[in-house]
Amino acid sequence: MPAANLGPSPADVEILRRLDPGNAEDWTPVSTARITGWTFRLMPPFSGQRPFVFFAFRCPSDGNAFRIAVLEPDMDTEYGHARHMISAYVGGRLIPVICGPGGRPATDLAMVRTHAAKWMAYTSARMAGRNPGFSL
Amino acid sequence: MDGLYVGSDGGPQPRVQPVSAIPAGQSEGDVTGAPVRITDGLIDAILARLTTIPPERGGALLAAGGLVHVLVEDTSARYSRTSWDISAALSATVGEIEAAGHGTLAGTVHTHPAGVPDPSCTDIATTRDALGLNPHLDELLIAIVTDGTPREHDLPVGSRHRMSLHVLRRNHTGQPSLARARGAVVPLTADLAAAGITIASATSITSWRRTRRGRTARPRAELPTVVMLNHDPRLAVQVRSARPAALLIHPAYPQVGPIAVTGHQDAGSRAVLQPLPSPWDPVTEPGPQLTALARAAAGRRIAGSTKRVWPVAGALSGRRVLIAGAGSVGSRIAEDLVRSGVGAFTIIDPDRVDAPNLARTVYSAADIGAPKPDALARRLRAIDPAVMVDRHATALGAADLPQALAGVSLVVAATDDMTEQALLAHHAYAAGVSLVACALYKKAAAGEVVLSVPAAGTACWWCAVGAGTPSDFYRPGRDYGLHGRLAGESALGPSIHLVAGVAASAALGLLAGPRSQAGRHLKRLLSQRRTLGLIATTPTWGFFKTVFAGMDHQHAPQSVWVRVEPEADCPVCGARPDPPLDAQAGTDIAAIIRERRQNLDHETQVIFP
């Protein structure tokens, strides 16, 4: 029997209160019978670009750390930030996910936001035709 | 002789009246073409059945793909001092034997009185007529056996007889012409006998009828059956075994080797054959090779092979081990386990054998390009023909892990993908299966061995070495061109094998159990929760140089075993474990990503019409 899904954990909520008190990033819990996660938006540093949208979900096999999928923009084939994006099997499906150094997942939502922001900074700069200054 | 008709429909056929032989003035052609290949068993059968009954005795010959291998003795014929009057029953019997799949008519053989070593005009005429009545045949063989020393091109039959061979072959106009032929004896029956396999090379009308009626007094060696393999006929020779087993002999044996096959009955009770790796070297002695192939087909372990391991580890033939990752670590551990008697393996690896693998694995040059599970299965079967191997040339994450773990006694985790290693370790712990994980650090200067034994309440792999723990620091960098798998490191094979040897030893200890000599030493480690072994293959790696400072006698290899407790909130081994994400979870995530992206597209259209 799968474990009961209890929805957003109090620890997640506590971190979000500190990270984004006004929920400007639109942190939204997502849960199914088997999945617990969050979607959120970050504003890219370069103007004229739409918000970047992410979906972070917990992965029990990775110590319940978060794997982060990019919902918008779906641009990795054009601006591949390979050192911070790997393909991981989740439930038998190969899904590109943002990761930390060494392919690590994010242990909490603060780290989720850090990984996502770094990926966004890189990709936003490339979309704007600028040199991101790292991870080329 | 006179009167032979054989049709593939197998029914009784009218006897053919003899016609005139070679037209006046026509002589037999020169020896041409490839030699007629005849099995040694058939020569022996001709000696035993035909030469012992003077003055004339004969029968039909059957072949498979050019290899003449069966004599059907005409026990219903009328024989005189100078003739063999072929019986109608021979035609019918040969048809039945053809229909039963034991070969196709190749010609006839019969004895002649001394001094008549070649076919008579009647022999030729009869054969010509038979060829005319069998339009599916291009040629028929006439073999004449007489007393005497073999002439050039004759084959010896025993020590006192000789056999001349003649082929009546249709020429380009469709008319038959006769040519003397050379013979070549194929030592198939003797080679098979040396491997403990007996085949029949002859039957008779009487015996065949008796067999059909189930009146045989005792079981006899069976006539081989001809099977088609890739449009190529092969003689299927049964191997005695608890399971269906056979060798498929190529007509060009021994230049082309047999294929060992095993099989099972499908739902429709049809035999489904599964070919096994069948290495064959035509320039070395065939006997031992046939023995090995027969053993492979039968799935027989070599008696005494585990004699010196059994007192330490006990019987392990009933154990199945899942090997995840068949590289320098996994392949070495698998080899140690099969040599110790482990009876079954499940091997998962998506890669193929590449040239750099030759330096540090169990693979050989012939394996280059083969999927690693196939190459490792071949290696394991070469060591123990009885071993059962399930192969999965796929990534761990794409495999059905719950199914792969069913019936598994132990998991050996030796992948270079830490994400997948974590997934496997989670599945194994959830299924209650013990796991030995082994990984090498940079330059193989050291490595780690993790023991995870759910039944003993030890910590899981993630708690011991999951991402973010100190051991992550020592691992090789990631190769992002390979989806983030660990980059291949320059390192010596022996350094890797030192660590793999520790893991293999632990694996054998867990399989053999705490009461065995192999498992005794693990008891203390497990009871003290010392389940993370750090093995240095170099004298100054990491903390060892500090721990042993000033102790000049200390050198590599050296190890410490670190205590690891389960984390209380660990989703794998903690107080409230979560199951691994299953296929439904993967579907959910894919659906969430797809739907949210669609919603975002819709949102974009609304905002930016």
Short mmCIF file of N, CA and C in Angstrom, two decimals, chain A residues 20-120:
data_model
loop_
_atom_site.label_atom_id
_atom_site.label_comp_id
_atom_site.label_asym_id
_atom_site.label_seq_id
_atom_site.Cartn_x
_atom_site.Cartn_y
_atom_site.Cartn_z
N ASP A 20 9.05 33.58 0.78
CA ASP A 20 8.16 34.36 -0.08
C ASP A 20 6.88 34.68 0.70
N PRO A 21 6.99 35.60 1.66
CA PRO A 21 5.86 35.84 2.58
C PRO A 21 4.58 36.23 1.85
N GLY A 22 4.70 36.97 0.75
CA GLY A 22 3.49 37.40 0.04
C GLY A 22 3.11 36.47 -1.09
N ASN A 23 3.81 35.36 -1.21
CA ASN A 23 3.60 34.39 -2.29
C ASN A 23 3.60 35.05 -3.67
N ALA A 24 4.56 35.94 -3.85
CA ALA A 24 4.69 36.60 -5.15
C ALA A 24 5.09 35.60 -6.22
N GLU A 25 5.68 34.51 -5.81
CA GLU A 25 6.13 33.52 -6.79
C GLU A 25 5.08 32.44 -7.05
N ASP A 26 3.91 32.67 -6.50
CA ASP A 26 2.77 31.79 -6.79
C ASP A 26 3.06 30.32 -6.45
N TRP A 27 3.61 30.08 -5.28
CA TRP A 27 3.87 28.70 -4.85
C TRP A 27 2.53 27.98 -4.64
N THR A 28 2.34 26.92 -5.37
CA THR A 28 1.05 26.22 -5.35
C THR A 28 1.29 24.74 -5.08
N PRO A 29 0.67 24.20 -4.05
CA PRO A 29 0.89 22.77 -3.79
C PRO A 29 0.23 21.91 -4.87
N VAL A 30 0.90 20.83 -5.17
CA VAL A 30 0.39 19.85 -6.13
C VAL A 30 0.45 18.49 -5.45
N SER A 31 -0.64 17.77 -5.46
CA SER A 31 -0.54 16.43 -4.89
C SER A 31 -1.49 15.48 -5.59
N THR A 32 -1.02 14.26 -5.74
CA THR A 32 -1.86 13.16 -6.19
C THR A 32 -1.72 12.07 -5.13
N ALA A 33 -2.26 10.91 -5.40
CA ALA A 33 -2.15 9.82 -4.43
C ALA A 33 -0.69 9.45 -4.18
N ARG A 34 0.17 9.73 -5.17
CA ARG A 34 1.56 9.30 -5.04
C ARG A 34 2.57 10.43 -5.07
N ILE A 35 2.16 11.60 -5.47
CA ILE A 35 3.10 12.70 -5.69
C ILE A 35 2.77 13.87 -4.77
N THR A 36 3.82 14.44 -4.20
CA THR A 36 3.68 15.68 -3.46
C THR A 36 4.67 16.68 -4.04
N GLY A 37 4.20 17.87 -4.35
CA GLY A 37 5.13 18.84 -4.90
C GLY A 37 4.56 20.24 -4.93
N TRP A 38 5.27 21.11 -5.62
CA TRP A 38 4.89 22.51 -5.72
C TRP A 38 5.18 23.01 -7.13
N THR A 39 4.32 23.92 -7.60
CA THR A 39 4.69 24.71 -8.77
C THR A 39 4.97 26.13 -8.29
N PHE A 40 5.83 26.83 -8.99
CA PHE A 40 6.13 28.23 -8.63
C PHE A 40 6.70 28.94 -9.85
N ARG A 41 6.69 30.29 -9.77
CA ARG A 41 7.16 31.11 -10.89
C ARG A 41 8.27 32.02 -10.42
N LEU A 42 9.23 32.24 -11.26
CA LEU A 42 10.28 33.21 -10.96
C LEU A 42 10.38 34.19 -12.13
N MET A 43 10.64 35.45 -11.81
CA MET A 43 10.76 36.44 -12.87
C MET A 43 12.19 36.46 -13.39
N PRO A 44 12.37 36.32 -14.67
CA PRO A 44 13.74 36.30 -15.22
C PRO A 44 14.39 37.68 -15.13
N PRO A 45 15.71 37.71 -15.08
CA PRO A 45 16.40 39.00 -14.92
C PRO A 45 16.37 39.86 -16.17
N PHE A 46 16.14 39.27 -17.32
CA PHE A 46 16.15 40.06 -18.56
C PHE A 46 14.72 40.37 -18.97
N SER A 47 14.50 41.60 -19.36
CA SER A 47 13.14 42.05 -19.65
C SER A 47 12.63 41.44 -20.95
N GLY A 48 11.31 41.46 -21.09
CA GLY A 48 10.69 40.94 -22.30
C GLY A 48 10.48 39.45 -22.29
N GLN A 49 10.85 38.81 -21.20
CA GLN A 49 10.68 37.35 -21.11
C GLN A 49 9.55 37.02 -20.15
N ARG A 50 8.84 35.95 -20.46
CA ARG A 50 7.75 35.53 -19.58
C ARG A 50 8.31 34.88 -18.33
N PRO A 51 7.49 34.79 -17.29
CA PRO A 51 7.98 34.14 -16.05
C PRO A 51 8.41 32.70 -16.33
N PHE A 52 9.42 32.29 -15.60
CA PHE A 52 9.84 30.89 -15.65
C PHE A 52 8.99 30.12 -14.63
N VAL A 53 8.50 28.96 -15.05
CA VAL A 53 7.60 28.19 -14.18
C VAL A 53 8.21 26.81 -13.95
N PHE A 54 8.18 26.37 -12.70
CA PHE A 54 8.83 25.11 -12.30
C PHE A 54 7.85 24.22 -11.54
N PHE A 55 8.15 22.94 -11.59
CA PHE A 55 7.37 21.96 -10.82
C PHE A 55 8.39 21.12 -10.03
N ALA A 56 8.35 21.26 -8.70
CA ALA A 56 9.26 20.50 -7.84
C ALA A 56 8.46 19.40 -7.14
N PHE A 57 8.96 18.19 -7.19
CA PHE A 57 8.24 17.08 -6.53
C PHE A 57 9.21 16.26 -5.71
N ARG A 58 8.66 15.70 -4.65
CA ARG A 58 9.51 14.91 -3.74
C ARG A 58 9.75 13.52 -4.33
N CYS A 59 10.97 13.04 -4.12
CA CYS A 59 11.35 11.73 -4.63
C CYS A 59 11.83 10.87 -3.45
N PRO A 60 11.02 9.94 -2.99
CA PRO A 60 11.40 9.15 -1.79
C PRO A 60 12.73 8.42 -1.94
N SER A 61 13.03 7.97 -3.15
CA SER A 61 14.28 7.22 -3.34
C SER A 61 15.50 8.12 -3.17
N ASP A 62 15.32 9.42 -3.30
CA ASP A 62 16.41 10.37 -3.11
C ASP A 62 16.30 11.03 -1.73
N GLY A 63 15.91 10.28 -0.75
CA GLY A 63 15.80 10.82 0.60
C GLY A 63 14.70 11.85 0.73
N ASN A 64 13.68 11.74 -0.08
CA ASN A 64 12.56 12.68 -0.11
C ASN A 64 12.99 14.07 -0.53
N ALA A 65 14.13 14.16 -1.19
CA ALA A 65 14.55 15.45 -1.73
C ALA A 65 13.70 15.77 -2.96
N PHE A 66 13.83 17.03 -3.42
CA PHE A 66 13.00 17.48 -4.54
C PHE A 66 13.74 17.32 -5.87
N ARG A 67 13.04 16.84 -6.87
CA ARG A 67 13.48 16.93 -8.26
C ARG A 67 12.67 18.06 -8.90
N ILE A 68 13.29 18.81 -9.78
CA ILE A 68 12.65 20.02 -10.31
C ILE A 68 12.53 19.91 -11.84
N ALA A 69 11.30 19.91 -12.32
CA ALA A 69 11.05 19.91 -13.76
C ALA A 69 10.70 21.34 -14.19
N VAL A 70 11.14 21.70 -15.38
CA VAL A 70 10.85 23.05 -15.89
C VAL A 70 9.58 22.98 -16.74
N LEU A 71 8.59 23.76 -16.36
CA LEU A 71 7.35 23.80 -17.14
C LEU A 71 7.43 24.87 -18.23
N GLU A 72 8.07 26.00 -17.91
CA GLU A 72 8.13 27.12 -18.86
C GLU A 72 9.38 27.93 -18.58
N PRO A 73 10.25 28.20 -19.53
CA PRO A 73 10.16 27.80 -20.93
C PRO A 73 10.75 26.40 -21.13
N ASP A 74 10.26 25.72 -22.14
CA ASP A 74 10.76 24.38 -22.46
C ASP A 74 11.87 24.57 -23.50
N MET A 75 13.02 25.04 -23.02
CA MET A 75 14.07 25.50 -23.94
C MET A 75 15.38 24.75 -23.78
N ASP A 76 15.36 23.65 -23.06
CA ASP A 76 16.65 23.05 -22.75
C ASP A 76 17.38 22.54 -23.98
N THR A 77 16.61 22.16 -25.01
CA THR A 77 17.30 21.67 -26.21
C THR A 77 18.02 22.80 -26.92
N GLU A 78 17.59 24.05 -26.65
CA GLU A 78 18.24 25.18 -27.33
C GLU A 78 19.32 25.82 -26.47
N TYR A 79 19.07 25.87 -25.19
CA TYR A 79 20.04 26.50 -24.29
C TYR A 79 20.39 25.52 -23.18
N GLY A 80 20.87 24.39 -23.56
CA GLY A 80 21.11 23.33 -22.58
C GLY A 80 22.09 23.75 -21.50
N HIS A 81 21.63 23.72 -20.30
CA HIS A 81 22.48 24.03 -19.16
C HIS A 81 22.82 22.69 -18.52
N ALA A 82 23.59 21.90 -19.27
CA ALA A 82 23.69 20.48 -18.96
C ALA A 82 24.22 20.19 -17.57
N ARG A 83 25.15 20.99 -17.10
CA ARG A 83 25.74 20.66 -15.80
C ARG A 83 24.72 20.80 -14.67
N HIS A 84 23.61 21.43 -14.95
CA HIS A 84 22.60 21.56 -13.90
C HIS A 84 21.26 21.01 -14.35
N MET A 85 21.31 20.15 -15.34
CA MET A 85 20.07 19.47 -15.74
C MET A 85 20.43 18.06 -16.17
N ILE A 86 19.85 17.08 -15.54
CA ILE A 86 20.08 15.69 -15.91
C ILE A 86 18.74 15.04 -16.24
N SER A 87 18.81 13.90 -16.86
CA SER A 87 17.58 13.13 -17.08
C SER A 87 17.52 12.05 -16.01
N ALA A 88 16.45 12.04 -15.28
CA ALA A 88 16.31 11.06 -14.19
C ALA A 88 15.06 10.22 -14.44
N TYR A 89 15.16 8.94 -14.13
CA TYR A 89 13.99 8.08 -14.23
C TYR A 89 13.10 8.29 -13.00
N VAL A 90 11.85 8.59 -13.25
CA VAL A 90 10.89 8.71 -12.17
C VAL A 90 9.70 7.83 -12.53
N GLY A 91 9.49 6.82 -11.73
CA GLY A 91 8.40 5.90 -12.02
C GLY A 91 8.51 5.31 -13.42
N GLY A 92 9.73 5.03 -13.85
CA GLY A 92 9.95 4.41 -15.14
C GLY A 92 9.99 5.38 -16.30
N ARG A 93 9.77 6.69 -16.04
CA ARG A 93 9.81 7.68 -17.12
C ARG A 93 11.04 8.55 -17.00
N LEU A 94 11.67 8.82 -18.11
CA LEU A 94 12.88 9.63 -18.12
C LEU A 94 12.46 11.10 -18.21
N ILE A 95 12.77 11.85 -17.17
CA ILE A 95 12.31 13.24 -17.10
C ILE A 95 13.52 14.15 -16.88
N PRO A 96 13.70 15.19 -17.72
CA PRO A 96 14.79 16.14 -17.49
C PRO A 96 14.50 16.95 -16.22
N VAL A 97 15.46 16.98 -15.33
CA VAL A 97 15.26 17.72 -14.08
C VAL A 97 16.48 18.58 -13.79
N ILE A 98 16.23 19.71 -13.16
CA ILE A 98 17.31 20.57 -12.71
C ILE A 98 17.93 19.93 -11.47
N CYS A 99 19.26 20.02 -11.39
CA CYS A 99 19.90 19.42 -10.23
C CYS A 99 20.99 20.34 -9.71
N GLY A 100 21.47 20.02 -8.54
CA GLY A 100 22.58 20.76 -7.96
C GLY A 100 23.89 20.15 -8.42
N PRO A 101 25.01 20.63 -7.88
CA PRO A 101 26.30 20.06 -8.24
C PRO A 101 26.32 18.55 -7.99
N GLY A 102 26.92 17.82 -8.92
CA GLY A 102 27.00 16.37 -8.75
C GLY A 102 25.67 15.68 -8.96
N GLY A 103 24.73 16.39 -9.61
CA GLY A 103 23.45 15.77 -9.90
C GLY A 103 22.53 15.67 -8.70
N ARG A 104 22.89 16.37 -7.63
CA ARG A 104 22.11 16.23 -6.40
C ARG A 104 20.71 16.84 -6.53
N PRO A 105 19.76 16.23 -5.90
CA PRO A 105 18.44 16.85 -5.80
C PRO A 105 18.47 17.95 -4.73
N ALA A 106 17.40 18.67 -4.61
CA ALA A 106 17.32 19.75 -3.62
C ALA A 106 16.69 19.20 -2.35
N THR A 107 17.36 19.41 -1.23
CA THR A 107 16.87 18.79 0.00
C THR A 107 15.65 19.51 0.58
N ASP A 108 15.49 20.80 0.27
CA ASP A 108 14.29 21.50 0.76
C ASP A 108 13.90 22.59 -0.25
N LEU A 109 12.83 23.31 0.06
CA LEU A 109 12.33 24.28 -0.91
C LEU A 109 13.28 25.46 -1.09
N ALA A 110 14.06 25.78 -0.07
CA ALA A 110 15.04 26.86 -0.24
C ALA A 110 16.06 26.46 -1.30
N MET A 111 16.47 25.21 -1.24
CA MET A 111 17.44 24.75 -2.24
C MET A 111 16.77 24.61 -3.61
N VAL A 112 15.50 24.24 -3.61
CA VAL A 112 14.75 24.19 -4.87
C VAL A 112 14.80 25.55 -5.54
N ARG A 113 14.53 26.57 -4.78
CA ARG A 113 14.48 27.93 -5.32
C ARG A 113 15.87 28.35 -5.82
N THR A 114 16.91 27.97 -5.08
CA THR A 114 18.28 28.31 -5.47
C THR A 114 18.64 27.65 -6.81
N HIS A 115 18.36 26.33 -6.90
CA HIS A 115 18.69 25.62 -8.15
C HIS A 115 17.90 26.21 -9.32
N ALA A 116 16.63 26.47 -9.09
CA ALA A 116 15.78 26.98 -10.17
C ALA A 116 16.24 28.38 -10.58
N ALA A 117 16.59 29.20 -9.60
CA ALA A 117 17.02 30.57 -9.91
C ALA A 117 18.31 30.57 -10.72
N LYS A 118 19.21 29.67 -10.36
CA LYS A 118 20.48 29.61 -11.09
C LYS A 118 20.25 29.18 -12.53
N TRP A 119 19.40 28.18 -12.69
CA TRP A 119 19.09 27.72 -14.05
C TRP A 119 18.41 28.83 -14.84
N MET A 120 17.52 29.54 -14.16
CA MET A 120 16.80 30.63 -14.85
C MET A 120 17.78 31.74 -15.25
#
